[in-house]
Each structure stands twice: as structure tokens, then as C-alpha cells.
Amino acid sequence: MGALRDNWRVLLLVVFVLASTFALLSPTVAPDEGPGSPGAASEGATNLKFGLDLSGGTRIRAPLVGVTAEEVQFGGDSPGQVERNVAAQLRGADVTDVTARQTSQSGGTVEVTADNVTQSDLATALDAAGYGHGEVRDGVTAQTREETVRILEDKINQAGLSGGTVQEVTTASGEHFILIEVPGEDRSEVLDLVQSRGTVRVDVYYPVERNGSTEYQRDRAVLERDDFQTIGAAQQGGNGQPPHVPVVLTQETAPEFQQKMVDTGVAQRGGSTCTYEENRQTTGPCLLVVVDDRVVGSFGMHPSLASSMRSGDWASDPSFVLQTQNFSEAQELSINLNAGALPAKLDLGPDGEGTSSYISPTQGESFKTDSVITGLIAVFAVSGVVFVRYGEAKVALPMIVTALSEVVILLGFAAGIGYPIDLAVVAGFIAVIGTGVDDLIIIADEVMAEGQVRSRRVFRSRFRKAFWVIGAAAATTIIAMSPLAVLSLGDLQGFAIFTILGVIVGVLVTRPAYGDILRSLLTDDR
Amino acid sequence: MVTFEVPEVDYTRYTNRQLAAVPVAVLVVALLVIAGWYVATGAPVTPGLDFTGGTELRIAVDAPSDQAAREQIRAAFSEEPESIRSVPSDGTYVVTFKASDVGAAQLERQAEDAGFDIRSIDSVSASFGAETQRLALGGVALAFVGMSVLVFLLFRTFVPSIAVVLSAFSDIVIPVAMMNLLGIELSLGTVAALLMLIGYSVDSDILLNNHILRRSGDFYESTYRAMRTGVTMTLTSLAAMIVMTITATVFGIQLLSAIGTILVFGLAADLMNTYMLNLSLLRWYKYEGVAR
């Protein structure tokens, strides 16, 4: 029992190392994967997750485009009215680009999420529309950011980009960014997906007789995303049917839509044939599917559906299909309908404020092996110096083993909480080995100072003295690194977090254990 | 087995003035370099892509020679690359472009059209870079102030504390001046290294102060004991960082090679600062300062 009590620090280290090994290797601890994720390919034999620069993939970090007016007095108008009135005063912005949110009894915020609308544009528009307002600033509201994050997540999941994550990050100066990370995917593909707003609407395009001549009229937005109760997955079509997305309309919209179809002649007797793509001036009545102001599908109506609408039966079972020109448009349509439109765009163009990076999976793979080799070589260099300096394996060997066990514990920790390992974290590991060995040298030198350490009492007092220096050094390292760990400087956060963790683990667990090991090797009374 | 012993320096042969003169002179030269750089370029160090914005591509080029590959790269892009570096280990090239009207998307397309295999693309917008730079500099300043406060709390006496802070300051300033002289740009990696230096360099100073101030025994004996440990520590780190810098450069892992380079300079500067600057201040304090 005595041996157990004397060596509890060593035991603690062993427990930590074992627990970390378990977290690293046991299949039961494996971090949750998204449904149907093929991401396991990059995981290898351990539970470690790798960041984008080691596994390959795309990272995009950008603020949202928009200006916001705070404390706008709505003057009794509903948010919808405010939106329409403000939009009417803005050139280059649609009603869909203006969002009014009621935050108090008398008013709230108004944000405009169109490109090229400046703070003064919005202020002028508010003044012209007669709404008193507070400060007008760049950026959007917190709700809009949350909504954007949610919709982007949806879009990425539905596009089948497994393992993709979207989050909101805030810099120390209070700027908000949206951070999107998609492993294994090309930059351009991810950009295409997240850069489009994805606003979907259905227009009717139909001929009207006016003064004896035929003119075409286009009624916008007879259906919008909110009008659908269920939205199906994209279908390939076949047997003469083009690719499409099956949908069911809500009970509220169905009768209205049915009436509109009858009135505009889409649901005329015998159905309608649409030739919008071939010739807009001779076509029958059409329904147009519009995504971000681009027509992706145009179609008429089958005679049987038309007759069901004319009799009014359709509204009781309002299922419908939205046809598109090709299957990929149908997929995109389904994603956009399911996820909804982004309330604001990411500021990404050449003059935008965003950053993006892409690393090919092969490059990530070679970074992974290369950084392991680099780390190992650094460890060998440290070992070499330590061996040459002490010339005694029983001092030097435990030193290297202890320093390495710190890395094992940190790796286990990373695996346990699912923190992705990237190059910055690897740099952190190397820093930890560096500070770790430094401290072990202090312990060894202090303990072995002035000849033989015979009694345990002498050992203990020397060890305690050594620990003052180690504690002080650890505290300075933690203080030096903490700004990086807290400030979201993105790429270096992992470096700081793991250096700090390593120092803490070192001071609390591994370095005291090294002291015990050294004691049992050096003292005579045991 | 080969062993090395840290040689015992006979400090009694030098006056405090003589000892401090060298590190102070180096510090002054370093500060002059940085000041000159600031006057000439408007920044104390040349900020890199992370801070100025721009696009960096790592591409594999199928070409018979290095010369041909570089020509191909120049021909492929509509914009003149700011720099083209080759990575020895896998034959890829790292091409950087300044922030401009030509966006990353366009450069990506041009690289694809030229048949290059794109290994990685990094694109940072100018305004984001400026923000990062502010954060990074703020972070370094904050870390330094935090460290100074802590050192004062630990020793509670002015001269030994200021000795540590001064030599840590010099440990940071000298590598920054070296960056200017060697044409190394400030990147996130070098900022990380500067922060790491604050932590690393203070270790040996604290050790020295602790041995001299808090232990019984003769000044020179304490110094020698602190040096034996401290020099071993610094040499170990130095060895690790030298090999890390070399391997990371061969493999083209820029983050690691940036960290390594700065630490090599910083740790070397630390050896000088700790055992000449800090030591002379401590000796003055021990023999003359306390008596006052």
C-alpha cells in the first residue's frame, strides 16, 4: 500500500495516459458523424478528427452584406407595411431585401440586405418614408445571422456535403462572421451553394387580349416558399416527364392558387401548353419557377389536372409538381425550397470582406504525414540534446517518455471532445514538448544538484523549490497565450488552446510524476 | 558517451557596464532597424498575405525544369504574381498575388485552364487582413503586458522584475528586426511564434532570478547553477526549433517553418539577454542596488 501512496503521481499519469489511449483508439468514443457521412475516410485508425488543412476541404469566412437601422419608430405600421414603404424609397432594393423586425411596442429594426445600399441610403429612405430612427450601422441583426446559419446548414446537409459545419464567429472588435467549413469539397462548389440567396418563387405568364391584340402579362410570386406544406426530393422524371420537385400546397393557399390558375387560363379546358423557352410571344399560359430572378423551369398544365382545378376538387388534395429544365436544377430547387432563402448574402466578391481557403485532400494528406515527421524529428532533436547533456539514460529516458505522454494526453483530449487537429494544433504540440522538456530539465537539475540525493526529505524540498520556477514559467506561458485563445484569430486558436492545455496538464500531472520517477531511480530508501 | 557541460563563465572579469553593453547595443540596432523600416515602408515589419489580403495558390506544375515551370506560371495568370516559391519535397509551387480586382475565383479558373493541379487556395480580403493585423498586434501587446504584470507580482522588487521584462522585450524585438533584414513577412505563424517567445524566454530569466534572489549561496555559484539548467533548456528548444524549421521548409509547411525561424532567432537572443543583460542588472542590484 505504501508504494501505492508514494507513487500516486505516477499512477495518476498512467491513468491519464490510459484514458487518453482509450479515447484515441476505442470505437465507442468515436465522435458522432453526420448521417451517411463518408468522412470516415480521413479518420484512419484513431478517433482523431482532422481540421481542413490536414484533411482537405473548403473554409469560407465572411460577414453578411447588409445595413441596419436601430430604433426605428414604426408609427403604428405593421412590419410588412414598413418593409414595403422603405423598399419603395430605395433604389436597387426589393421588398424581399428589406426586413423589419418589431422589437418593442413602438418600433424595431429595419435591415436592408441588398448589395450597394449604404448606410446613408437607408437613412435617407427611412426619412423619406417618414420613420424616425436611431443609429444606422453596417451589418445585420443577430436574428438574421442565426437564421442565415440555420439555412446554410440546411443547404449544406441537403446538398449531401457531409460533415460540413456553419457557425457564427465574433471577433474581439465585435465584427460578426459566418464560418463555413466543408471537408473534402471543392471551393467553387461550396461557393456556388452558399453564395446564392436561393429565393424561390412561381410566376404566371399568360396572354391577355387588350384592344384586339395579344399581350403577355406576368404575375409575380403566385407561390412562394411559405405556400408549400411539404416539399419532396428532386425526381429524375422519365417517360416524357421532365425532372421535377413534388410539392403539396397549404390548405390556405390552395383555393387561391386554384382560382388564379383558372383565371389566368393555365387551367383552361384541355390544359395548357407552355413554349416559354422557345418563343415567349406565342406560348400558351405558363407557370415559371424562378430562383434568384432566374427562370429554371416553365411548364403548362395537364388536361386532367386542369379539369380537377376547374371543378374545384384539386384544392382538397393540393399536390403539385414544379418542373425544371434539368435534374441538377431540380436538386437545387429542392434544396432552396427546403432550406429557404438566405436572409442576407455572404460578402464574398473580390472586394468583399470574406476569406476563403481550399486544400485538396492530397495536399492535406501529405501535410498530415509531413507534420508528423516534422514533430518526430523535433522530438529526436530534443532527445539527442538531453542524452548528450546528462549522459545517463535513467535521467534522460524518463524525461522523453514523460514529455511524449503529455502529447498522448492532449491527443486523447482532442479525440475525446472531437476537436479537429490542424497544423496550428500540431505546432501547439511541438511547443508543449518544448516547454515540457524545459521543465523536466529544471526538475532534474534541481534534484540532482550537489551530489547524491540520498534521503526522501532532501528530495522533497529540492523538488518543491524546482516547482516554484515551473509554476511561474507555466503561468507566464498561459498568460502569453490566452489572448490568442480568446480572441478569435481563427487559425491560431487551436495553437493557443493546446499550448495552454499542455502547460496545465504538464504542471498538474506529468511533471510531478517525473519527479516521482526520478526519486525512485535516485534515492536509496524506498 | 559524448557529454557536454555548460562552461563556467568567469563573470568577475567583466564589469556590469561591459556585460550590458553588448545586449543593449544589439537591442538599439534592432530598434533602429525597425524604426527605419517603419519610416521607409509605413509598417514596423512587412505584413504578409494574412494581413494585407491577397490570394495564395499552391499548384503542381508539369514542367521539365524549374525555369520552365516558373515561365508557365507567369504565362497562366492575367496578373503578375507577387512571388513564386518552389517546395522542394513535392515539386509544387506556392504562388502569391496581392489583393486586387482579380479575385480568387478568377485565379482558380486561370490555374485550371493552364492545366495546373490546384493543391490549395487561400484568399484573404484586404479589410479582413487589416482587422486580423489589429487583433494580432493587440494580442502580442496584451500578452506582453500580462507577462510583465505577472513577473512584477512574482518578484515584487523593481530591478529584478524590470530585468526580466527588458530581456523579454529584447527577445521579441531582435527577431522582428531579423525578419526585416531577412525579408520574412509577418504572418499568423510568426505572431504565434512571438507569443511563444514571451513564454519561452521568460523561463530562463525567472530561473536565474530565482536562483540568485531566493536561494542562499554565493552570487557566482547561484549564477552558474542557474546557467547550467537554463542553457540546457534553451539549447534543447533551440535544437528542436532548428530541425523543425529545416524539415518544415523542405515540406513546405509554412506555418511551422515560420514559427521555427522566429523561435530560433528569439532563443538565440534569449541566451545573450539572459546571461548578459539580465545578469548584469541582477548583479548591480545584488551588490549596489540593495545597499542604497
XYZ file of C-alpha atoms in Angstrom, chain A residues 53 61 171-175 177 186-188 191 349-364 366-367 369-371 373-374 377-379 381-383 385-392 423-427 430-435 437-439 441-443 445-446 448-450 462 465-466 468-469 472-477 479-481 483-484 487-489 491-492 495 499, chain B residues 1-6 50 58 89-90 92 100-105 108 112 117-128 131-132 134-136 138-140 142-147 150-151 154-155 188-189 191-193 195-200 202-203 206-207 210-211 214-215 221 225 228-230 232-237 239-241 243-245 247-248 251-256 259:
188
model
C -5.688 21.826 -43.602
C -15.318 33.095 -43.594
C -14.065 38.992 -33.467
C -12.744 40.907 -30.494
C -13.797 44.180 -32.102
C -17.365 42.946 -32.333
C -17.482 42.099 -36.011
C -18.533 36.493 -39.417
C -14.023 21.933 -53.886
C -14.011 25.632 -53.244
C -16.105 26.549 -56.265
C -19.152 28.877 -53.104
C -16.644 39.022 -54.131
C -13.151 40.287 -54.976
C -13.750 43.478 -52.984
C -15.691 41.716 -50.254
C -14.558 41.209 -46.708
C -14.521 37.448 -46.749
C -11.728 34.951 -46.858
C -11.758 31.522 -48.309
C -9.334 28.697 -48.418
C -9.281 25.348 -50.086
C -6.897 22.497 -49.542
C -7.012 19.449 -51.748
C -7.333 16.099 -49.997
C -3.945 15.007 -51.390
C -2.285 18.124 -50.026
C -3.985 17.597 -46.673
C 0.782 14.992 -47.290
C 0.608 17.786 -44.702
C 2.396 12.824 -42.754
C 4.874 15.671 -43.170
C 3.838 17.348 -39.930
C 7.597 13.592 -39.451
C 8.468 17.179 -38.503
C 12.304 14.953 -35.822
C 11.831 17.730 -33.262
C 11.392 15.090 -30.561
C 16.483 16.605 -31.575
C 15.278 17.225 -28.037
C 16.132 13.673 -27.016
C 20.425 17.120 -26.634
C 19.063 15.692 -23.395
C 21.033 12.467 -23.755
C 24.240 14.271 -24.608
C 23.750 16.647 -21.702
C 23.034 14.099 -18.995
C 24.809 11.096 -20.418
C 22.625 8.986 -18.205
C -1.461 22.445 -38.396
C -1.812 25.035 -35.639
C -2.579 22.298 -33.121
C 0.459 20.350 -34.310
C 2.548 23.474 -33.706
C 5.645 20.889 -30.547
C 5.514 23.911 -28.236
C 4.272 21.653 -25.438
C 7.142 19.219 -25.908
C 9.484 22.208 -25.784
C 8.138 23.694 -22.548
C 11.239 19.193 -21.545
C 12.401 22.581 -20.263
C 10.560 21.991 -17.032
C 15.360 19.736 -17.071
C 14.699 22.163 -14.230
C 13.427 19.333 -12.036
C 18.980 19.651 -12.337
C 17.470 20.851 -9.103
C 20.485 16.215 -8.657
C 22.250 19.369 -7.561
C 25.133 18.949 -5.136
C 14.507 20.308 -3.722
C 11.981 24.565 -4.999
C 12.079 23.456 -8.596
C 8.234 27.311 -7.912
C 10.123 28.108 -11.104
C 5.966 30.725 -12.524
C 7.070 29.774 -16.041
C 3.785 27.974 -16.677
C 1.806 30.998 -15.515
C 3.665 33.295 -17.929
C 3.115 30.911 -20.827
C -0.844 34.500 -19.838
C 1.083 34.949 -23.068
C -1.156 32.529 -24.935
C -5.185 36.454 -25.824
C -4.833 34.111 -28.794
C -9.538 36.450 -29.494
C -10.948 34.641 -32.411
C -7.928 34.915 -34.641
C -6.393 29.810 -37.398
C -4.282 30.192 -34.285
C -2.394 26.521 -31.193
C -0.321 25.047 -25.616
C 29.204 8.633 -24.449
C 29.716 12.210 -25.534
C 28.523 14.646 -22.946
C 28.618 18.369 -22.823
C 28.874 20.527 -19.795
C 27.761 24.108 -19.732
C -2.696 37.093 -43.786
C -0.235 26.006 -54.196
C 9.765 17.937 -51.229
C 6.858 17.520 -53.626
C 4.768 22.119 -56.058
C -6.600 43.256 -56.299
C -9.564 43.267 -58.591
C -8.706 39.797 -59.778
C -10.481 37.589 -57.299
C -9.592 34.136 -56.130
C -12.297 32.620 -58.311
C -8.579 29.497 -59.731
C -7.317 25.188 -64.033
C -3.237 20.735 -60.302
C -4.504 23.001 -57.534
C -3.378 21.778 -54.127
C -4.611 24.673 -52.087
C -6.033 28.150 -52.408
C -6.008 30.772 -49.713
C -7.736 34.034 -50.229
C -7.866 36.834 -47.704
C -9.626 40.105 -48.344
C -7.783 43.314 -47.593
C -10.212 44.536 -44.962
C -10.241 41.194 -43.195
C -8.680 43.508 -38.889
C -6.512 40.447 -38.298
C -5.042 44.828 -35.426
C -6.039 41.761 -33.460
C -2.630 40.154 -33.765
C -3.200 43.785 -29.833
C -2.758 40.168 -28.812
C 1.028 40.454 -28.666
C -1.707 42.269 -24.288
C 0.344 39.126 -23.771
C 3.443 41.200 -23.095
C 1.688 43.442 -20.585
C 0.146 40.403 -18.879
C 3.534 38.748 -18.632
C 2.862 38.649 -13.570
C 6.627 38.986 -13.319
C 6.198 37.146 -8.652
C 9.301 39.059 -7.618
C -0.107 34.370 -38.311
C 2.650 31.834 -37.726
C 2.757 36.148 -34.494
C 2.248 32.812 -32.773
C 5.993 32.443 -32.515
C 3.789 34.952 -28.343
C 5.520 31.670 -27.726
C 8.765 33.593 -27.244
C 7.191 35.577 -24.434
C 6.507 32.305 -22.661
C 9.784 30.583 -23.518
C 10.885 34.323 -19.550
C 11.579 30.784 -18.288
C 12.801 33.506 -13.939
C 15.135 30.625 -13.249
C 15.016 32.660 -8.574
C 18.448 31.145 -8.039
C 15.678 33.310 -3.394
C 18.469 30.861 -2.698
C 27.743 29.925 -7.620
C 23.829 26.623 -11.293
C 23.690 25.086 -16.244
C 19.982 24.400 -16.183
C 18.892 27.410 -18.213
C 20.483 23.322 -21.332
C 16.817 24.295 -21.559
C 17.381 26.905 -24.203
C 19.747 24.704 -26.211
C 17.201 21.886 -26.215
C 14.481 24.167 -27.511
C 17.860 22.287 -31.351
C 14.213 21.292 -31.706
C 13.361 24.532 -33.482
C 15.407 20.943 -37.114
C 11.730 21.827 -37.189
C 12.460 24.873 -39.326
C 12.088 19.985 -42.146
C 9.051 22.235 -42.332
C 7.980 20.023 -46.750
C 6.583 23.472 -47.427
C 4.580 23.671 -44.198
C 4.720 27.423 -43.899
C 3.099 27.768 -40.501
C 5.635 25.513 -38.831
C 7.222 29.546 -36.058
